[in-house]
Short mmCIF file of C-alpha atoms and ligand atoms in Angstrom, two decimals:
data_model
loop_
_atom_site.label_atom_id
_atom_site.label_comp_id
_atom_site.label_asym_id
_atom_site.label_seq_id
_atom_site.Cartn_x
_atom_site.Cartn_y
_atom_site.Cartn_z
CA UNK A 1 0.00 0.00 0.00
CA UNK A 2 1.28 3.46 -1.34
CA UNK A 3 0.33 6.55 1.13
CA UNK A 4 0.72 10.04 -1.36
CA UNK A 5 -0.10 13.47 0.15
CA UNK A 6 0.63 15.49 -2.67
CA UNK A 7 -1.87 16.08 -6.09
CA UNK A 8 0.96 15.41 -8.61
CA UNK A 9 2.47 11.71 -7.49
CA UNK A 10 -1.93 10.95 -7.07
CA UNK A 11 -2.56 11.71 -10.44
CA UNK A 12 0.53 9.55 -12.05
CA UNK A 13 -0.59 6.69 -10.07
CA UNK A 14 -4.56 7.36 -11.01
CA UNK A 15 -3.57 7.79 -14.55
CA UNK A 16 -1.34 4.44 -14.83
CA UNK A 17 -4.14 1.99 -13.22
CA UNK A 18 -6.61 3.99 -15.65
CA UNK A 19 -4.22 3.06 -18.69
CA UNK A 20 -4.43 -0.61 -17.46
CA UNK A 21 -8.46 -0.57 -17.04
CA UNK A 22 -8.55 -0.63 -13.69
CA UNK A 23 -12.01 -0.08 -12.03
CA UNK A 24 -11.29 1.95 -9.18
CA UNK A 25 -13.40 1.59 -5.50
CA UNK A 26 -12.92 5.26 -3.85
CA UNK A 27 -13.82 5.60 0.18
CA UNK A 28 -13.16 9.07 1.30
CA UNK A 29 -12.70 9.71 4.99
CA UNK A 30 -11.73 12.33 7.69
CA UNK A 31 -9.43 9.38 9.04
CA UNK A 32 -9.53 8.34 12.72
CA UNK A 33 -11.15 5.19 11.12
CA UNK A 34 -13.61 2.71 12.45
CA UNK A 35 -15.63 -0.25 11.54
CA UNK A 36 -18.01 1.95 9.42
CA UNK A 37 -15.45 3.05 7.07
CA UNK A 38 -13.57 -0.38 7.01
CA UNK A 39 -16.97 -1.91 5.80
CA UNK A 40 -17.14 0.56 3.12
CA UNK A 41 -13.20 -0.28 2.32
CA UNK A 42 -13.74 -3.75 2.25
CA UNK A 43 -16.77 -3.39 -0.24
CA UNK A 44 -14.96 -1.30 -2.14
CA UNK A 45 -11.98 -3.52 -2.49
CA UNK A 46 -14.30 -6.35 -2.94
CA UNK A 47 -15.87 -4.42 -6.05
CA UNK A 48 -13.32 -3.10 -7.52
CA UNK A 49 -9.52 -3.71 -9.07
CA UNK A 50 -7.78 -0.45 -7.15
CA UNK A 51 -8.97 0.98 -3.30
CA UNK A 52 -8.24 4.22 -2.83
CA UNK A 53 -8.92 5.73 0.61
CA UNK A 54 -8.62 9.39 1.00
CA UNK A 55 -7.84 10.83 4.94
CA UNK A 56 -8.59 14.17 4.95
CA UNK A 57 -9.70 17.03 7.81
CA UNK A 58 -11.62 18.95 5.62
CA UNK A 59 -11.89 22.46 6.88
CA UNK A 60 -14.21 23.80 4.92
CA UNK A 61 -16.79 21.80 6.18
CA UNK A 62 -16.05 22.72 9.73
CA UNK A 63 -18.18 25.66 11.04
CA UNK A 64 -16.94 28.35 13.44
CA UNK A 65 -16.94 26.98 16.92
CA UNK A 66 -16.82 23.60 15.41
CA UNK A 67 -14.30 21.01 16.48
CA UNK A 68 -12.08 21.20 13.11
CA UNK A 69 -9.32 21.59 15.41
CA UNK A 70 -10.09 19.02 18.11
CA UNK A 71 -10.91 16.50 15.32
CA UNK A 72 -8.99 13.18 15.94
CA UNK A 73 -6.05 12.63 13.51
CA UNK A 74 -3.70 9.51 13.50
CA UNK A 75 -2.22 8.72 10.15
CA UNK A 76 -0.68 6.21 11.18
CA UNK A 77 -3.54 4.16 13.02
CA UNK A 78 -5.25 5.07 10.09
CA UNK A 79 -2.89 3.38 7.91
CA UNK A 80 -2.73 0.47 9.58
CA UNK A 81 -6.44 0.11 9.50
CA UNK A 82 -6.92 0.93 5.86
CA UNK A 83 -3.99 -1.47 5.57
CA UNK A 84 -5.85 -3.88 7.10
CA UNK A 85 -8.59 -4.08 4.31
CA UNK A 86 -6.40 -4.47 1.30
CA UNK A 87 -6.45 -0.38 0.88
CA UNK A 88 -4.03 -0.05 -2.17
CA UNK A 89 -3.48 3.68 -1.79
CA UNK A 90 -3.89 6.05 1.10
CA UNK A 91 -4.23 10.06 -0.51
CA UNK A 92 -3.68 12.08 2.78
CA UNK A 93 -2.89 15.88 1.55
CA UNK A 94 -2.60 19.04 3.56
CA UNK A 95 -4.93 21.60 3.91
CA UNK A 96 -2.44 23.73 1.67
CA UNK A 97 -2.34 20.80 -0.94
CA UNK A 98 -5.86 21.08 -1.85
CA UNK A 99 -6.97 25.03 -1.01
CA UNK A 100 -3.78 26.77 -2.04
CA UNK A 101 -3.47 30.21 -1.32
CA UNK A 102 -5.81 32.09 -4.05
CA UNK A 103 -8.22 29.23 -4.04
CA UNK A 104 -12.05 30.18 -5.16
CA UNK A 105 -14.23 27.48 -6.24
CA UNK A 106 -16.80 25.97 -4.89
CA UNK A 107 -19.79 23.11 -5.65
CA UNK A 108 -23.25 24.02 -4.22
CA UNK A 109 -25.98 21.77 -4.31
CA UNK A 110 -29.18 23.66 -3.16
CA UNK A 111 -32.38 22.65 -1.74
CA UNK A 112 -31.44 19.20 -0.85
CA UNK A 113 -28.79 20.60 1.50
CA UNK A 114 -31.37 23.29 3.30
CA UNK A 115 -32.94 21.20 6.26
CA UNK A 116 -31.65 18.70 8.78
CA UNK A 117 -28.17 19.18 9.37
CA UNK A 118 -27.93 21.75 6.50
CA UNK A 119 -30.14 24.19 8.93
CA UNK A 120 -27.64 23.13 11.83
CA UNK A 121 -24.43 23.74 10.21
CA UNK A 122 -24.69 26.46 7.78
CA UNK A 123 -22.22 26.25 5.03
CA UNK A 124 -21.12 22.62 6.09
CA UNK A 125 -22.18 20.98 2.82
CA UNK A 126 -20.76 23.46 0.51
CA UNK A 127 -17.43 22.04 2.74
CA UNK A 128 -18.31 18.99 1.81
CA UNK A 129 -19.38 18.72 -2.02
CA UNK A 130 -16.55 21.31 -2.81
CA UNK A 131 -14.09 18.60 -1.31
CA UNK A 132 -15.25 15.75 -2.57
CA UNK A 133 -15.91 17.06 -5.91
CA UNK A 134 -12.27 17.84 -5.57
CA UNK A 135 -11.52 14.52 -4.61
CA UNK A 136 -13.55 12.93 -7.39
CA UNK A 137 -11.92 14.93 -10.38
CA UNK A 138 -8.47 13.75 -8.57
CA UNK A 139 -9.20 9.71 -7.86
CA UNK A 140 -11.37 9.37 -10.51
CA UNK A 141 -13.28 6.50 -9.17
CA UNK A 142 -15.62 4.03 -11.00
CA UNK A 143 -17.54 4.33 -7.19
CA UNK A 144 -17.81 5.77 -4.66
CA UNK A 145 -18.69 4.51 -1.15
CA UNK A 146 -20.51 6.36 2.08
CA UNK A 147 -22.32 5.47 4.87
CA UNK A 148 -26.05 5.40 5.89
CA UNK A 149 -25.46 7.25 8.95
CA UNK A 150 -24.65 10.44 6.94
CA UNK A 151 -27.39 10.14 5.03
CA UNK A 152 -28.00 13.74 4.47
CA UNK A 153 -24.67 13.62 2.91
CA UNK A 154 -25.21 10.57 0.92
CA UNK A 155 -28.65 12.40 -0.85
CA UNK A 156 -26.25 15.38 -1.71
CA UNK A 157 -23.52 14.05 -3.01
CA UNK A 158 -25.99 11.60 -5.64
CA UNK A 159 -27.55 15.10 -6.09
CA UNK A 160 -23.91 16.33 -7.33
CA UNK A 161 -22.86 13.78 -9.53
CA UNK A 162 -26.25 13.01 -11.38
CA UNK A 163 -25.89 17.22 -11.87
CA UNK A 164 -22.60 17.77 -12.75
CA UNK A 165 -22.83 14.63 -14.79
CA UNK A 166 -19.95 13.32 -12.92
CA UNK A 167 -18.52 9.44 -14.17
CA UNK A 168 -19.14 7.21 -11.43
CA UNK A 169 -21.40 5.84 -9.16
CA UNK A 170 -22.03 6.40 -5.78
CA UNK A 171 -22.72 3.70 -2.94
CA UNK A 172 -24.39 4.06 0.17
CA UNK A 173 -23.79 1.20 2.85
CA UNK A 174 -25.78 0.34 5.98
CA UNK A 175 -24.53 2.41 9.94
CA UNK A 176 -22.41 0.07 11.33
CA UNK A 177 -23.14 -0.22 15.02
CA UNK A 178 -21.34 -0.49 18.79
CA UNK A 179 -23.01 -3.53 19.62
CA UNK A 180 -25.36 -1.73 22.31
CA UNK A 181 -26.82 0.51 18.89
CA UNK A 182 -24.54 3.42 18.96
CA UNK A 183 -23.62 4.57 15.47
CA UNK A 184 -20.34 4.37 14.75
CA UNK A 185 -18.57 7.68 14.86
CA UNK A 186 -14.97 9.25 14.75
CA UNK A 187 -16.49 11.79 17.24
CA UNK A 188 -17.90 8.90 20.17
CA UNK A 189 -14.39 9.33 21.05
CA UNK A 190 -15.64 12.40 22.74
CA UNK A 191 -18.43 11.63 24.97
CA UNK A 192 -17.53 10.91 28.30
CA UNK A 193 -18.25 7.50 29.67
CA UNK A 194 -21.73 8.59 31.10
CA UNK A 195 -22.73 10.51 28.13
CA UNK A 196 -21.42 7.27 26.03
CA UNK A 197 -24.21 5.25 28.24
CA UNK A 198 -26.81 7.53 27.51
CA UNK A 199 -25.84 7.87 23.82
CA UNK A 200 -27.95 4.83 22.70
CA UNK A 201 -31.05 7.21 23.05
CA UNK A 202 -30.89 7.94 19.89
CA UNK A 203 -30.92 4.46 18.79
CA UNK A 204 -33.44 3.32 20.74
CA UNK A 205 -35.82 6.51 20.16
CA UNK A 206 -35.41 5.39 16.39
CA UNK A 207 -35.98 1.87 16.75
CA UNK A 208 -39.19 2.69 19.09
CA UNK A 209 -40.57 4.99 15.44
CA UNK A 210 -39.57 2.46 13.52
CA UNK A 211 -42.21 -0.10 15.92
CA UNK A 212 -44.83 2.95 16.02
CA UNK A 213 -44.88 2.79 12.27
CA UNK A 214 -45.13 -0.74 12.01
CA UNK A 215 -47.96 -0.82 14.30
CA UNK A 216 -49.53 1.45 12.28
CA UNK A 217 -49.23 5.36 13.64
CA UNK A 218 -48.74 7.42 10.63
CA UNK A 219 -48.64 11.25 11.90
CA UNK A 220 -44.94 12.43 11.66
CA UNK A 221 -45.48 14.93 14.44
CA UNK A 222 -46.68 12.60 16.66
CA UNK A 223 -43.59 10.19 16.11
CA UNK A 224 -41.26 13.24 16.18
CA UNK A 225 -42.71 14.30 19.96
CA UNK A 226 -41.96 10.60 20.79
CA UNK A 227 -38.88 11.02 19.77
CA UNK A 228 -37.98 14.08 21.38
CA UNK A 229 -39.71 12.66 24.47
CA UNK A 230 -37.60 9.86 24.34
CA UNK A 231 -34.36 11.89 23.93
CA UNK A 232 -35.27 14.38 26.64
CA UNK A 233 -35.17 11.45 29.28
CA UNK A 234 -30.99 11.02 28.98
CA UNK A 235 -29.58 13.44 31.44
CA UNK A 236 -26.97 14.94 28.56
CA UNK A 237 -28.83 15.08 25.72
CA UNK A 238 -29.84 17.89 24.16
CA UNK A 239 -31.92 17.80 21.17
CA UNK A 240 -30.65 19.47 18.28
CA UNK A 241 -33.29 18.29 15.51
CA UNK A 242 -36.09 15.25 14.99
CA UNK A 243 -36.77 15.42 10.94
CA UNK A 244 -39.18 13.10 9.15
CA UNK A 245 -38.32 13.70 5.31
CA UNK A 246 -39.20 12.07 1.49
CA UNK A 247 -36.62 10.22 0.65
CA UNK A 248 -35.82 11.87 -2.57
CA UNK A 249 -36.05 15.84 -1.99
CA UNK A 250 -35.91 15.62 1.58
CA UNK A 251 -38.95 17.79 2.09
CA UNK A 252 -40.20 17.67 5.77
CA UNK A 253 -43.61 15.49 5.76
CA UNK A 254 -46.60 15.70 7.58
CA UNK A 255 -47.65 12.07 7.12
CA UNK A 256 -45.41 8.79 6.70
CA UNK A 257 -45.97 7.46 3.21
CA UNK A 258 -43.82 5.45 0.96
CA UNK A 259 -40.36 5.47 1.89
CA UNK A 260 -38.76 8.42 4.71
CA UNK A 261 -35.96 8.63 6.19
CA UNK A 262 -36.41 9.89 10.25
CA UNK A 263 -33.13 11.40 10.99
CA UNK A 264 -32.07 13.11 14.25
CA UNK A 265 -29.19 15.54 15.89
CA UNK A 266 -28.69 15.02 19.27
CA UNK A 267 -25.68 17.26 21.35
CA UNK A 268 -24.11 15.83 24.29
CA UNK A 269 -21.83 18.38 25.93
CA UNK A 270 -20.13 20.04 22.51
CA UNK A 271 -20.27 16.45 20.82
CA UNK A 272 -22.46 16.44 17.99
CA UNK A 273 -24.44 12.90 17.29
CA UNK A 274 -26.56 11.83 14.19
CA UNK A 275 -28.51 9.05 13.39
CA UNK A 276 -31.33 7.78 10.97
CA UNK A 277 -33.50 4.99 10.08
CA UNK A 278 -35.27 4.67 6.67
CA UNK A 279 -39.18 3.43 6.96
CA UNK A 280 -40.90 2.49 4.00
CA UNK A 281 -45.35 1.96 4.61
O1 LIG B 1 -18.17 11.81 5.78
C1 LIG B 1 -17.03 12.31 5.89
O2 LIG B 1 -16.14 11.79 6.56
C2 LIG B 1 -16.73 13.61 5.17
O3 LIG B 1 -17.83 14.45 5.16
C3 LIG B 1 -16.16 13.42 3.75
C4 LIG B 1 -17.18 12.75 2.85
C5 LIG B 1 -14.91 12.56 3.80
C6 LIG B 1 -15.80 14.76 3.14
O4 LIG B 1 -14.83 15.42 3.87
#
């Protein structure tokens, strides 16, 4: 496994497994890796001739007062770990590598990127298509792998490549889980171990819709109160948002019908926690 941090050595390798007709399997990460992004790098290995895993604190996604700097970085855990899943190349540039001084350009996807965490974090996914878009043009992948648990992010980024008419395909994988139904993220590191206790709320508030639905409620608010209700109980938590969207323009809906995706924020101290579960009636 190669690790590259700078644009030009990337590109000569890209270019040569092109020549050859490799397919290439693209996971793009902030690093400090867990299970969910190994199960993404394992797909993607597992589809694909060439894995390419990208580690990369992306600041532009970062709001002020957000933890860009507190973000947990280990390369070399990282590489291990990638290692690990038959990762083939590691692209882990600096901040000055991909936004050099003079840089301008940026990918907006609207609507799709207004609600949910868009509302939260105001200018967060212009961070994030602008980087991977970035990313994209530079790996050149055949696909493209991402998690459920970012699902917000997931809708966005299909948004951006069916728009931009971008080459490649993009592939959304199931949350991996702690085994008590925390969703993996790099940022559980944070929570203290009382607020890591509590943290399966969320979980459980989601898996309790999930039964509401099956049972046959069907008004969003009233599984959204539940919800909050739910959430409110856990000493730490503070509820950021409880959305029940369409799971195409991610409209807010008054009444569950076909397929939605519930998705909720939760804070715990300055950690930031999401989750969702797709329900299709
Ligand atoms: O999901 C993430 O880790 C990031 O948002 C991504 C897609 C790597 C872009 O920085």
């Amino acid at each position: 496994m190669q690790v590259v941090t700078d644009i030009p050595s990337l590109k000569n390798i890209i270019e040569e497994k092109k020549q050859k007709g490799l397919r290439i399997g693209f996971v793009p990460t902030m690093g400090f890796l867990h299970e969910g992004h190994l199960s993404l790098m394992r797909t993607a290995k597992a589809e694909n001739d060439f894995m390419v895993v990208s580690i990369f604190v992306n600041p532009l996604q970062f709001g002020a007062g957000e933890d860009y700097e507190e973000y947990p970085r280990d390369l070399e855990r990282d590489t291990k770990m990638a290692g690990s899943t038959g990762c083939d190349l590691i692209f882990s540039p600096s901040v000055k590598e991909m936004y050099p001084p003079g840089y301008a350009t940026f990918v907006q996807v609207e609507r799709l990127t207004e609600g949910l965490c868009g509302a939260s974090r105001p200018g967060h996914f212009l961070g994030v298509t602008t980087v991977v878009g970035k990313l994209f043009n530079l790996v050149c992948p055949d696909r493209a792998y991402f998690g459920q648990k970012d699902a917000q992010q997931a809708f966005v980024l299909q948004k951006m490549v069916q728009d931009l008419n971008m080459n490649l395909e993009v592939i959304v994988l199931p949350t991996v889980r702690e085994p008590d139904g925390l969703a993996m993220s790099s940022r559980n590191k944070y929570l203290s171990p009382e607020q890591r206790q509590e943290a399966v709320v969320i979980y459980k508030s989601l898996i309790e819709a999930e039964e509401q639905i099956r049972k046959g409620e069907r008004e969003a608010g009233i599984i959204k109160e539940n919800i909050a209700e739910l959430i409110s109980k856990a000493r730490h938590a503070r509820l950021d948002y409880v959305e029940i969207v369409d799971s195409k323009e991610l409209y807010s809906v008054p009444i569950i019908k076909g397929r939605c995706l519930i998705a909720v924020a939760v804070k715990f101290g300055k950690t930031r926690l999401i989750d969702n579960v797709l329900v299709e009636v």
